[in-house]
C-alpha positions in Angstrom: -33.5 2.6 11.3 -35.5 -0.6 12.2 -35.3 -3.7 10.0 -39.0 -3.4 9.2 -39.5 -0.1 7.4 -42.9 1.3 6.7 -44.4 1.1 3.2 -44.0 4.8 2.8 -40.3 4.6 3.5 -39.9 1.8 1.0 -41.8 3.7 -1.7 -39.7 6.8 -1.1 -36.4 4.9 -1.4 -37.6 3.0 -4.5 -38.6 6.3 -6.1 -35.1 7.7 -5.5 -33.5 4.6 -6.9 -35.6 4.8 -10.1 -34.6 8.5 -10.5 -30.9 7.5 -10.2 -30.4 9.3 -6.9 -27.6 8.1 -4.6 -28.7 6.1 -1.6 -27.6 6.8 2.0 -27.4 4.2 4.8 -31.0 4.6 6.0 -32.4 4.2 2.4 -30.1 1.2 1.7 -31.3 -0.4 4.9 -35.0 0.1 3.9 -34.4 -1.4 0.5 -32.7 -4.5 2.0 -36.1 -5.3 3.5 -38.0 -4.9 0.2 -40.3 -7.9 -0.6 -42.9 -8.8 -3.2 -43.6 -6.2 -5.9 -41.2 -3.7 -4.2 -38.4 -6.3 -4.5 -39.2 -6.8 -8.1 -39.0 -3.0 -8.7 -35.7 -2.9 -6.9 -34.2 -5.7 -8.9 -35.3 -4.1 -12.2 -33.5 -0.9 -11.2 -30.4 -2.8 -10.2 -30.4 -4.8 -13.4 -30.7 -1.6 -15.4 -27.6 -0.2 -13.7 -25.7 -3.5 -14.3 -26.6 -3.4 -18.0 -25.5 0.2 -18.4 -22.1 -0.8 -16.9 -21.7 -3.7 -19.3 -22.4 -1.4 -22.3 -19.9 1.1 -21.0 -17.3 -1.7 -20.6 -17.8 -2.6 -24.3 -19.3 -6.1 -23.6 -23.1 -5.6 -23.4 -25.1 -8.6 -22.1 -21.9 -10.6 -21.2 -21.7 -12.4 -17.9 -18.3 -13.8 -17.0 -16.8 -16.6 -15.0 -13.3 -17.9 -14.2 -12.5 -21.5 -15.0 -10.4 -22.5 -12.0 -9.0 -25.2 -9.8 -9.4 -24.9 -6.0 -6.1 -25.6 -4.2 -6.6 -26.0 -0.4 -3.1 -25.3 0.7 -3.9 -26.1 4.3 -7.1 -26.6 6.3 -5.5 -25.5 9.5 -6.5 -22.0 10.8 -6.1 -20.0 14.0 -9.7 -18.8 13.8 -12.9 -20.4 15.1 -15.7 -19.2 12.8 -19.0 -20.7 13.9 -20.2 -21.6 10.4 -17.0 -23.1 8.9 -16.5 -26.7 7.8 -13.3 -26.0 5.8 -11.1 -25.8 8.8 -9.8 -29.0 10.5 -7.5 -29.7 13.4 -4.2 -31.5 13.1 -5.8 -34.6 14.7 -8.5 -34.7 12.1 -6.0 -34.3 9.3 -3.8 -37.1 10.7 -6.7 -39.5 11.2 -7.7 -38.9 7.5 -4.1 -39.6 6.4 -3.4 -36.0 5.3 -0.5 -33.8 6.0 -0.6 -30.4 7.7 -0.2 -28.7 4.3 -0.4 -29.9 0.7 3.0 -30.7 -0.5 4.5 -29.1 -3.6 3.8 -32.2 -5.6 0.2 -32.3 -4.5 -0.3 -28.7 -5.4 1.3 -29.0 -8.8 -0.7 -32.2 -9.6 -4.0 -30.3 -9.0 -2.8 -27.4 -11.1 -1.6 -29.6 -14.0 -4.8 -31.5 -14.2 -6.7 -28.2 -14.1 -4.6 -26.8 -17.0 -5.3 -29.9 -19.0 -9.0 -29.3 -18.6 -8.8 -25.7 -19.7 -8.7 -24.0 -16.3 -6.9 -20.7 -16.1 -7.0 -19.8 -12.4 -5.4 -21.6 -9.4 -7.3 -20.4 -6.4 -5.1 -20.8 -3.3 -7.3 -20.9 -0.3 -6.2 -21.7 3.3 -6.8 -20.9 6.9 -5.3 -17.8 8.6 -1.8 -18.1 10.1 -2.2 -21.7 11.4 1.4 -21.7 12.8 0.2 -19.2 15.4 -2.2 -21.7 16.8 -0.9 -25.2 15.9 2.7 -26.3 16.8 2.3 -29.0 14.1 1.9 -26.3 11.4 5.1 -24.6 12.7 7.0 -27.8 12.7 6.0 -28.6 9.1 7.0 -25.2 7.9 10.3 -25.4 9.7 11.0 -28.8 8.1 10.3 -27.4 4.7 12.4 -24.3 5.2 9.6 -21.7 5.3 9.3 -19.0 8.0 5.6 -18.6 7.5 2.6 -20.1 5.7 2.6 -17.1 3.4 6.2 -17.8 2.4 5.1 -21.4 1.4 2.2 -19.9 -0.6 4.6 -17.5 -2.4 6.9 -20.3 -3.4 4.1 -22.5 -4.6 2.6 -19.6 -6.6 5.9 -19.3 -8.4 6.0 -23.0 -9.2 2.4 -23.0 -10.5 3.3 -20.1 -12.8 6.4 -21.7 -14.1 5.3 -25.3 -14.4 1.6 -25.0 -15.4 0.9 -21.4 -16.5 -2.2 -21.2 -14.4 -2.6 -17.7 -12.8 -2.6 -17.9 -9.0 -5.3 -16.1 -7.1 -4.2 -15.9 -3.5 -6.9 -16.0 -0.8 -4.9 -16.6 2.5 -7.0 -14.3 4.7 -5.6 -11.3 6.6 -2.2 -10.1 5.2 0.0 -7.2 6.3 1.1 -4.4 3.9 4.5 -6.1 3.8 3.0 -9.5 3.0 0.8 -8.1 0.2 3.8 -6.4 -1.2 5.8 -9.6 -1.3 2.9 -11.6 -2.8 2.0 -9.1 -5.5 4.8 -10.2 -7.8 3.6 -13.8 -7.9 -0.1 -13.3 -8.2 -2.0 -11.1 -10.6 -4.9 -10.8 -8.2 -5.7 -11.6 -4.5 -8.7 -11.7 -2.3 -10.2 -11.7 1.1 -13.9 -11.5 2.0 -14.8 -8.6 4.3 -17.8 -10.6 5.3 -19.3 -8.0 7.6 -18.3 -4.8 9.4 -20.4 -5.8 12.4 -18.3 -5.6 15.5 -21.2 -7.1 17.5 -20.7 -10.4 15.6 -17.0 -10.2 16.4 -17.1 -9.2 20.1 -20.2 -11.0 21.4 -19.8 -14.5 22.8 -21.8 -17.0 20.7 -21.9 -14.8 17.6 -20.4 -16.0 14.3 -17.0 -14.4 14.6 -16.4 -14.5 18.3 -13.0 -16.0 19.1 -11.6 -15.4 15.6 -8.9 -12.7 15.6 -8.7 -12.4 11.9 -12.4 -11.5 11.6 -12.0 -8.2 13.3 -13.7 -5.8 10.8 -11.1 -3.1 11.3 -8.3 -5.5 10.5 -10.0 -6.8 7.4 -10.8 -3.2 6.2 -7.2 -2.4 6.7 -6.2 -5.3 4.4 -8.6 -4.0 1.7 -7.1 -0.5 2.0 -3.5 -1.8 1.9 -4.3 -3.8 -1.2 -5.6 -0.5 -2.7 -2.5 1.4 -1.7 -0.4 -1.3 -3.4 -2.5 -1.3 -6.6 -3.5 -5.0 -6.2 -6.6 -6.1 -8.1 -8.6 -7.4 -5.2 -11.7 -9.6 -4.7 -13.8 -9.1 -1.7 -17.4 -9.3 -0.6 -20.0 -9.9 2.1 -21.3 -13.0 3.7 -25.0 -12.6 4.2 -27.2 -14.2 6.8 -24.7 -14.9 9.6 -26.6 -12.9 12.2 -26.1 -9.4 11.0 -29.0 -6.8 11.0 -30.1 -5.2 7.8 -28.4 -1.9 8.9 -25.1 -3.8 9.6 -25.5 -5.4 6.1 -25.9 -2.0 4.5 -22.9 -0.6 6.5 -20.8 -3.5 5.1 -21.8 -2.7 1.5 -21.0 1.0 2.0 -17.6 0.2 3.5 -16.8 -1.8 0.4 -17.9 1.1 -1.8 -15.7 3.5 0.2 -12.6 1.3 -0.4 -13.5 0.8 -4.0 -13.9 4.5 -4.7 -10.8 5.5 -2.8 -8.4 3.1 -4.5 -10.1 1.6 -7.6 -8.7 -1.8 -6.6 -11.8 -3.8 -5.8 -12.1 -5.9 -8.9 -15.2 -7.7 -7.8 -17.6 -7.9 -4.9 -19.0 -11.4 -4.0 -22.4 -11.5 -2.4 -22.4 -14.9 -0.7 -25.4 -16.3 1.0 -25.1 -18.3 4.3 -25.8 -22.0 4.1 -26.0 -23.9 7.3 -23.6 -26.9 7.6 -23.8 -30.0 9.9 -21.3 -30.2 12.8 -20.9 -26.4 13.2 -22.1 -24.1 15.9 -24.5 -22.5 13.5 -26.0 -25.7 12.1 -29.4 -24.8 13.4 -29.4 -21.3 11.8 -31.7 -21.0 8.8 -30.3 -20.6 5.4 -30.6 -17.1 3.9 -34.0 -16.8 2.2 -33.8 -16.2 -1.5 -35.7 -12.8 -1.2 -33.1 -11.6 1.3 -30.4 -12.7 -1.1 -32.0 -10.9 -4.1 -32.4 -7.7 -2.2 -28.8 -7.7 -1.0 -27.5 -8.3 -4.5 -29.7 -5.5 -5.8 -28.7 -3.0 -3.1 -25.0 -3.9 -3.6 -25.3 -3.3 -7.3 -27.0 0.1 -6.7 -24.6 1.2 -4.1 -21.5 0.1 -6.0 -22.7 1.4 -9.4 -22.4 0.3 -13.0 -18.6 -0.1 -13.1 -18.5 -2.7 -10.3 -18.4 -6.4 -10.9 -20.9 -8.1 -8.6 -20.6 -11.8 -8.2 -22.8 -14.5 -6.8 -21.7 -18.2 -6.5 -24.0 -20.3 -8.6 -23.5 -23.4 -6.5 -25.0 -21.9 -3.4 -28.5 -21.7 -5.0 -30.6 -24.1 -6.9 -29.2 -24.8 -10.4 -31.3 -27.9 -11.2 -33.7 -28.2 -14.1 -35.8 -25.3 -13.1 -32.8 -23.1 -12.1 -35.2 -20.3 -11.0 -32.8 -19.3 -8.2 -29.9 -18.8 -10.6 -32.1 -16.7 -12.8 -33.1 -14.6 -9.9 -29.5 -13.7 -9.2 -29.0 -12.4 -12.7 -32.3 -10.5 -12.5 -31.0 -8.8 -9.3 -27.9 -7.3 -11.0 -25.2 -10.0 -11.0 -22.7 -9.9 -13.9 -20.2 -12.5 -12.8 -20.5 -16.1 -11.6 -17.0 -16.3 -10.0 -14.8 -19.3 -10.2 -16.3 -22.5 -11.5 -14.2 -25.7 -11.6 -14.5 -28.8 -13.8 -12.1 -30.6 -11.5 -12.2 -29.6 -7.9 -15.1 -29.1 -5.5 -15.8 -25.9 -3.6 -13.8 -26.9 -0.5 -15.5 -24.2 1.6 -19.0 -25.5 0.6 -18.2 -29.1 -0.4 -21.9 -30.1 -0.1 -22.7 -27.7 -2.9 -21.4 -29.0 -6.3 -20.7 -26.6 -9.2 -23.1 -26.5 -12.1 -21.6 -27.9 -15.3 -20.4 -25.2 -17.6 -23.0 -26.3 -20.1 -25.8 -25.9 -17.6 -24.4 -22.5 -16.5 -24.2 -21.3 -20.1 -27.7 -22.4 -20.7 -29.1 -20.6 -17.7 -27.2 -17.5 -18.6 -28.4 -17.6 -22.2 -32.0 -18.1 -21.1 -31.7 -14.8 -19.2 -30.5 -13.0 -22.3 -26.7 -13.1 -21.6 -23.7 -14.6 -23.2 -21.3 -16.5 -20.9 -17.6 -15.7 -21.4 -14.5 -17.0 -19.5 -12.3 -14.5 -17.9 -9.0 -14.6 -16.1 -8.5 -14.4 -12.3 -7.7 -10.7 -12.9 -10.6 -8.8 -14.4 -10.2 -7.3 -17.9 -10.0 -3.7 -16.7 -6.8 -4.4 -14.9 -5.4 -6.6 -17.6 -5.7 -3.7 -20.1 -4.3 -1.1 -17.7 -1.1 -3.2 -17.0 1.2 -1.4 -14.6 0.9 -0.6 -11.8 -1.9 -3.2 -11.4 0.2 -6.1 -12.8 3.7 -6.8 -11.7 6.0 -7.2 -14.8 6.9 -10.7 -13.5 3.4 -12.0 -14.0 2.3 -9.7 -16.9 3.6 -12.2 -19.5 1.7 -15.0 -17.9 -1.5 -12.9 -18.0 -0.8 -11.7 -21.6 -0.4 -15.3 -22.8 -4.0 -16.1 -21.8 -5.8 -12.8 -22.5 -7.4 -11.4 -25.6 -5.4 -8.3 -26.5 -7.9 -6.5 -28.8 -11.5 -6.5 -29.9 -14.7 -6.0 -27.9 -13.7 -8.7 -25.4 -10.1 -7.5 -24.8 -8.8 -8.5 -21.4 -11.1 -11.6 -21.2 -9.7 -15.1 -21.7 -8.6 -16.0 -25.2 -11.1 -18.6 -26.6 -9.7 -22.1 -26.4 -6.4 -21.1 -24.8 -4.5 -23.6 -22.7 -2.0 -22.4 -20.1 1.6 -23.2 -20.6 4.3 -22.7 -17.9 6.5 -19.7 -18.4 9.5 -18.5 -16.4 8.3 -16.4 -13.5 11.2 -13.9 -13.8 13.3 -13.3 -16.9 17.1 -13.6 -16.3 18.5 -10.3 -15.2 20.0 -8.6 -18.2 21.2 -5.5 -16.3 19.8 -2.0 -16.7 18.3 -0.9 -19.9 18.0 2.7 -21.0 14.5 4.0 -21.0 13.5 7.4 -22.4 16.2 10.1 -22.3 19.7 8.8 -22.5 21.4 12.2 -22.2 20.3 13.1 -18.7 23.2 15.5 -18.3 21.3 17.7 -20.7 17.9 16.7 -19.3 18.6 18.0 -15.8 19.3 21.4 -17.1 15.8 21.8 -18.7 13.2 23.9 -17.1 10.7 21.0 -16.5 8.7 18.3 -18.0 7.5 17.9 -21.6 4.0 17.4 -20.0 2.8 19.2 -16.8 1.7 15.9 -15.3 2.2 12.1 -15.7 -0.1 10.5 -18.2 -1.9 8.4 -15.6 -2.7 11.4 -13.4 -6.4 10.6 -13.3 -6.0 7.1 -11.8 -2.6 6.6 -10.2 -3.4 8.7 -7.1 -6.8 7.2 -6.3 -10.0 9.2 -5.8 -9.2 12.8 -4.9 -12.6 13.3 -3.2 -11.8 10.4 -0.9 -8.4 11.9 -0.2 -9.9 15.2 0.7 -12.4 13.5 3.0 -9.5 11.7 4.8 -7.6 15.0 5.2 -10.6 16.8 6.8 -9.9 17.5 10.4 -6.1 17.0 10.3 -5.5 20.6 9.4 -8.7 22.5 10.3 -7.4 25.7 8.9 -5.6 24.9 5.6 -4.0 28.3 5.5 -2.4 28.1 8.9 -0.4 25.1 10.0 -0.1 26.0 13.7 -2.9 25.9 16.3 -3.3 26.5 20.0 -1.6 29.8 20.1 -3.5 31.0 23.1 -2.3 27.9 25.0 1.2 28.7 23.9 0.9 32.1 25.4 -0.4 30.8 28.7 2.1 27.9 29.0 5.0 29.3 27.1 7.2 30.3 30.0 6.8 27.0 31.7 7.6 25.1 28.6 10.6 27.2 27.8 12.0 26.7 31.4 11.6 23.0 31.1 13.4 23.0 27.7 16.3 25.0 29.2 16.6 22.5 32.1 16.3 19.2 30.2 15.8 19.9 26.4 15.9 16.3 25.3 13.2 15.1 27.6 10.4 17.6 27.3 6.8 16.4 27.8 4.7 16.2 24.7 2.5 19.1 25.8 5.5 21.4 26.5 7.0 20.3 23.1 3.7 21.2 21.4 3.6 24.5 23.2 7.0 25.5 21.9 6.3 24.0 18.4 3.4 26.4 18.1 5.2 29.4 19.6 4.7 32.9 18.0 6.4 36.3 18.5 8.6 36.7 21.5 8.2 33.1 22.7 9.4 31.8 19.3 12.4 34.2 19.4 13.3 32.7 22.8 12.9 29.1 21.4 15.1 30.0 18.5 17.7 31.5 20.8 17.7 28.4 23.0 18.1 26.1 20.0 21.0 28.2 18.7 22.7 28.0 22.1 22.3 24.2 22.2 23.8 24.0 18.7 26.8 26.0 19.8 27.3 23.9 22.9 26.9 20.6 21.0 28.8 21.2 17.7 30.3 24.6 17.9 30.1 27.4 15.3 31.3 25.4 12.4 28.8 24.9 9.5 29.5 21.7 7.7 28.9 20.3 4.3 29.7 17.3 2.2 30.9 17.4 -1.5 28.5 14.9 -3.0 26.4 14.1 -6.1 22.8 13.1 -6.2 22.1 10.3 -8.8 18.4 9.8 -9.3 18.9 6.7 -11.4 15.3 6.4 -12.6 12.2 8.5 -12.4 9.9 5.6 -13.4 7.6 4.9 -10.4 4.2 3.4 -9.9 3.7 4.0 -6.2 1.5 7.0 -6.6 2.8 9.4 -4.0 0.5 12.3 -4.1 3.1 14.9 -3.2 5.6 13.8 -5.8 6.1 15.6 -9.1 9.2 13.6 -10.0 7.7 10.2 -10.9 6.8 9.2 -14.4 5.2 6.2 -16.1 7.6 4.2 -18.2 5.9 5.4 -21.4 5.9 9.1 -20.5 8.0 11.4 -22.6 10.3 12.4 -19.7 10.7 9.0 -18.2 14.3 7.8 -17.9 16.4 5.0 -16.4 20.2 5.4 -16.4 22.3 2.4 -17.3 24.9 1.1 -14.8 27.6 2.6 -16.9 26.0 6.0 -16.8 25.7 5.7 -13.0 29.3 4.7 -12.7 30.3 7.6 -15.1 28.5 10.1 -12.9 30.2 8.8 -9.8 33.6 8.9 -11.4 33.0 12.5 -12.7 31.9 13.5 -9.2 35.0 12.0 -7.6 37.2 13.9 -10.1 35.4 17.1 -8.9 36.2 16.4 -5.3 33.1 14.5 -4.2 33.4 11.9 -1.4 29.8 10.7 -1.5 27.1 9.8 -4.1 23.6 9.7 -2.9 21.5 7.3 -5.0 17.7 7.1 -4.9 15.1 6.5 -7.6 11.6 5.6 -8.4 10.0 2.2 -7.7 10.3 0.9 -11.2 8.9 -2.7 -11.3 10.9 -3.5 -14.4 14.3 -3.0 -12.8 16.3 -6.3 -12.4 15.7 -8.0 -9.0 19.4 -7.3 -8.2 19.2 -3.7 -9.3 20.1 -2.1 -5.9 23.1 -4.4 -5.5 24.2 -3.8 -9.1 24.1 0.0 -8.6 26.3 -0.1 -5.6 28.7 -2.5 -7.2 28.9 -0.3 -10.3 29.9 2.7 -8.3 32.4 0.9 -6.1 34.1 -0.9 -9.0 34.6 2.4 -10.8 35.4 4.5 -7.7 36.4 2.2 -4.8 36.8 5.0 -2.3 33.5 6.7 -2.9 31.0 6.5 -0.1 27.7 5.2 -1.3 24.8 6.7 0.6 21.8 5.0 -1.1 18.3 3.6 -1.0 15.4 4.8 1.0 13.5 2.4 3.3 10.9 2.2 0.5 13.5 1.0 -1.9 14.8 -1.5 0.6 11.3 -3.0 1.0 10.9 -3.0 -2.7 14.2 -4.9 -2.9 13.1 -7.5 -0.4 9.9 -8.1 -2.3 11.8 -8.6 -5.5 14.6 -10.8 -4.1 12.6 -12.7 -1.5 15.3 -11.7 1.1 14.4 -10.5 4.6 15.2 -6.9 5.4 18.2 -7.9 7.4 19.6 -10.2 4.7 18.9 -7.6 2.0 20.9 -4.9 3.9 23.7 -7.3 4.6 24.0 -8.1 0.9 23.9 -4.4 0.1 26.6 -3.7 2.6 28.7 -6.5 1.1 28.3 -4.8 -2.3 29.7 -1.6 -0.8 26.7 0.4 0.7 28.0 2.8 3.3 24.8 4.3 4.7 21.1 4.8 4.1 19.2 8.0 3.6 16.3 8.1 6.0 13.9 9.4 3.4 10.5 8.0 2.5 9.6 9.1 6.1 7.4 12.1 5.2 5.4 12.2 8.4 5.7 9.0 10.6 2.0 8.9 11.3 -0.1 6.6 9.1 -3.1 8.9 9.2 -1.1 11.5 7.4 1.2 9.3 5.3 -1.6 7.4 3.6 -3.1 10.7 2.5 0.3 11.8 1.2 1.6 8.6 -0.3 -1.2 6.1 -1.1 1.1 3.1 -1.7 4.2 3.8 0.3 5.3 1.7 3.3 3.6 2.2 6.6 5.3 3.8 9.6 6.1 0.5 11.3 8.0 -0.8 8.3 10.0 2.4 7.9 11.0 2.0 11.6 11.9 -1.7 11.0 14.2 -0.9 8.1 16.0 1.9 9.9 16.3 0.0 13.1 17.6 -3.1 11.3 20.2 -1.0 9.5 21.3 0.5 12.8 21.6 -2.9 14.4 23.8 -4.0 11.5 26.0 -1.0 12.0 24.8 0.8 8.9 24.3 4.5 9.8 21.3 6.4 8.4 20.1 10.0 8.1 16.6 10.9 9.2 14.1 13.3 7.6 10.7 14.8 8.0 8.7 16.4 5.2 6.2 18.9 6.7 3.8 21.6 5.8 1.1 19.8 3.7 -1.8 18.0 5.5 -0.1 17.7 8.8 -0.1 19.9 12.0 2.4 20.6 14.8 1.3 17.7 16.9 2.4 15.4 14.0 5.8 17.1 14.0 6.3 16.5 17.7 5.2 12.8 17.4 7.5 12.3 14.4 10.5 13.6 16.4 9.4 11.2 19.3 9.6 8.2 16.9 13.1 9.2 15.9 14.1 9.6 19.5 12.9 6.1 20.4 14.8 4.6 17.5 18.0 6.5 18.3 17.8 5.6 22.0 17.8 1.9 21.0 20.7 2.4 18.6 22.8 4.2 21.1 22.1 1.6 23.7 23.5 -1.0 21.2 26.6 1.1 20.8 25.7 2.1 17.2 25.9 5.4 15.5 22.3 5.2 14.4 21.2 8.5 12.9 24.0 10.8 11.7 21.7 13.8 11.2 18.1 15.0 11.1 16.9 16.8 7.9 13.7 18.9 8.1 12.3 19.1 4.5 9.7 21.8 3.9 7.0 20.7 1.5 7.4 22.2 -2.0 3.9 22.6 -3.3 4.2 24.2 -6.7 3.8 21.1 -8.9 2.7 18.6 -6.2 -0.4 16.7 -7.3 -1.9 16.9 -3.8 -1.7 20.6 -3.9 -3.0 20.9 -7.4 -5.9 18.8 -6.3 -6.7 21.3 -3.6 -5.9 19.0 -0.6 -2.6 20.3 0.7 -1.7 23.8 1.8 1.1 25.6 0.0 4.0 24.5 2.2 5.1 25.7 5.6 5.4 29.3 6.7 8.6 30.9 7.8 7.4 30.6 11.4 6.9 26.9 10.8 10.4 26.4 9.4 11.9 28.2 12.4 9.9 26.2 14.9 10.6 22.8 13.3 14.4 23.4 13.0 14.6 24.8 16.6 12.5 22.1 18.2 14.4 19.4 16.3 17.6 20.8 17.9 15.9 20.9 21.3 14.0 17.6 21.3 16.9 15.6 19.7 19.5 17.1 22.1 21.9 14.4 23.3 20.8 12.0 20.6 21.3 13.5 17.2 24.0 16.1 17.1 23.6 17.3 13.5 20.6 19.2 12.2 20.7 19.8 8.5 18.9 22.6 6.6 18.0 22.3 3.0 19.3 25.1 0.8 17.5 23.5 -2.1 14.1 24.1 -0.5 14.8 27.2 1.5 17.2 29.3 -0.6 20.1 31.3 0.8 18.3 33.6 3.2 16.1 30.8 4.5 19.1 28.6 5.0 20.9 31.3 7.0 17.9 31.8 9.2 17.7 28.1 10.0 21.5 28.1 10.8 20.6 30.6 13.5 17.8 28.5 14.7 19.6 25.3 15.7 20.9 23.9 12.4 24.6 23.3 11.8 24.8 21.5 8.4 24.2 22.5 4.8 24.0 19.0 3.4 25.8 18.5 0.1 26.8 20.3 -3.1 24.5 17.8 -4.9 25.8 18.7 -8.4 22.3 17.7 -9.6 19.0 17.5 -7.8 15.9 16.4 -9.6 13.2 15.6 -7.1 12.8 19.1 -5.5 13.3 20.8 -8.9 10.5 18.9 -10.4 8.3 19.7 -7.4 8.8 23.4 -8.2 11.8 24.5 -6.1 13.4 27.7 -7.4 16.6 27.5 -5.5 18.7 25.5 -8.0 20.0 21.9 -8.1 23.7 22.4 -7.3 26.0 24.6 -5.2 29.7 25.2 -5.5 31.8 25.0 -2.4 32.3 28.7 -2.8 28.6 29.3 -2.7 28.3 27.3 0.5 31.2 29.2 2.1 29.3 32.4 1.3 26.2 31.2 3.0 28.2 30.8 6.2 30.1 34.0 5.8 26.9 35.9 5.5 26.1 35.1 9.2 29.7 35.1 10.4 30.2 31.4 10.7 33.1 29.2 9.3 32.1 26.5 6.8 34.1 23.3 6.7 33.9 20.1 4.7 32.9 16.8 6.3 32.4 13.2 5.3 29.1 11.5 5.2 29.5 10.4 8.8 30.6 13.9 9.9 34.4 13.4 10.2 36.2 16.6 9.2 38.0 16.7 5.9 
């Protein structure tokens, strides 16, 4: 679509807008070029949508702003944006008598002065990862004891919370999933401008973002998605007039809409107009014309809809006596002025002073609106609480927010921030919900058929369905490529017989999709390899599962176990209850307890160490097999420890091994559909590899049969192979076993929403167990089959398809039962012996690490 549409195209697009019809990319591009009377019609339509949204929010005709201070933590940056005057070099800072970073005292002085003037937000802004470009930045951080700029930002956010009560809004640019996860507990909201999705401006020499690695649109979109997965209220937006075409501008707005709809985490979208600055590469570029700006705001409002908060900075347009430009922004659909400071300048646009609050209030009133202060986190998220607000900052937010009335969630009139402890002293575990879980585990299911926040915790199901399209073309059949398997089956089978652990990916996929006689031969080969590797003995461990809490806010879409803290069936066991269960299990002959739970943000920071200590103090000889990689990462975020230091401390407390759960499918395309907020593949790998390096053995798992396909299964096994090869090369045990986990669909939200298929077929189960034995040959000796998910007959079939281990007696198993498994939650030793006897195999007890008992 050209940037100069015909009058007919404009009229048609305007007519659709006025009828309330959704716009596509071509129509949005047309409307961005509207001028004159057409632009006026466009703005009227956008304002009508904005007004309807404010009525629905319960605050009609209210425009908001955030009273803030602007804290420029550092002006160093590794990027070279062609329009930026914020960034300086180490030499410039030194000549001006400034340090590489603001010191803690300088940061706190700004925050304290802001608090005295009634500010409520501390906007932390800084360049992206300056230590990667400037040795002086690295030296400063090393001297102060920080391993990164973001570690410094985290520490300063805590001090601002504790010493001033201002709410930090962190705007440090590109962040990884892990970094977002670590920063969420110290900041009720964060932000990063998308600016543009134009790769042309990033890849073409001379364009605005050339030479700036953090301005890669794909990277910035990934940050927005990760923030959504972690339920972080996030500010973002577009920078208009930096050389993008109208079509590229429309694409950027649509990308923001997609993220907003998928995760519900975009709390506001800033539409910022380019203003040329002296001494920059773009100093001769014209400022964005007002009509371009009005059209962009209006189209943004129309595309994002009435529930969106659309912001325009009032200092980047004329706000003098006439103030016609400010009024034009309101007329185009703006409902928020963003942060306005009575103390600090806009350090990104220092030549553009803020309007006084009195002047801004006057302009807003002249347009028929009341001006109300808000917090850095918008009221919708204040009122929702968890998972959007971490418990460690929720008290700081509550101290400043109205808790009832039509303006609930906005700033309390006249409130002055006061420093509060960032984290309450750990008081140990507190009972939540059911206290008699011994009785609870025998019930048939939940009081309610789904958690109370079902409609919002999983994100937008339509977006999930769209993401799942193409992964499993035929949702009723997991396996594809059967004709190829028939053609190449013999060759692949011969290769597997010759060198099973080193099959090519294509041969592995051929065998993973095998049917009929070929599958029978694959199963036979796997069973032969099993016998050669571990013999005919079937092993088991006497253990007890202790799911110490089912309170969780991650939003895994396959999980029917997790509950909100306020749900009827939510529970958290006390440390004494956990120790009692371990002692009871020991008395019944158990040698292992397996402890895993939900990601409950209100557990003490030392929760994981406390749990291990409680068990080991009560039963010193009990092996503690505990904490998935997701729990480890949660622990690092809560304690501030690195993954390595966290695992060392857990081992010192008595941890014996880690379950390699939270793996699902080790492919981010699939796992983000399944889990929304769980850790990415690379982080799972990092946790497991670190544990192995420290000499902590782990199991490994794969949950399959949902929105995946056989190629994902092969790739997952390849990831495990690479990890194990590294562990064995270090002389470590690494993985003790591999556990295929068939997806139990019955109560899984992703199945109830019509996205996932109803679990794997019997063919799939045979193929996965057999190929696990084949592909992991020489690396992982033990293949476990899950009687909980497969039942007795299914378990026996897998034991004849390469598996050799039955797992544990469990004594109680909650997660699969809540998902709808019908095969029980405990087995006696006699029942396990009978499973083996049914196929003529001896069954023997083992330890967690496969020593015979």
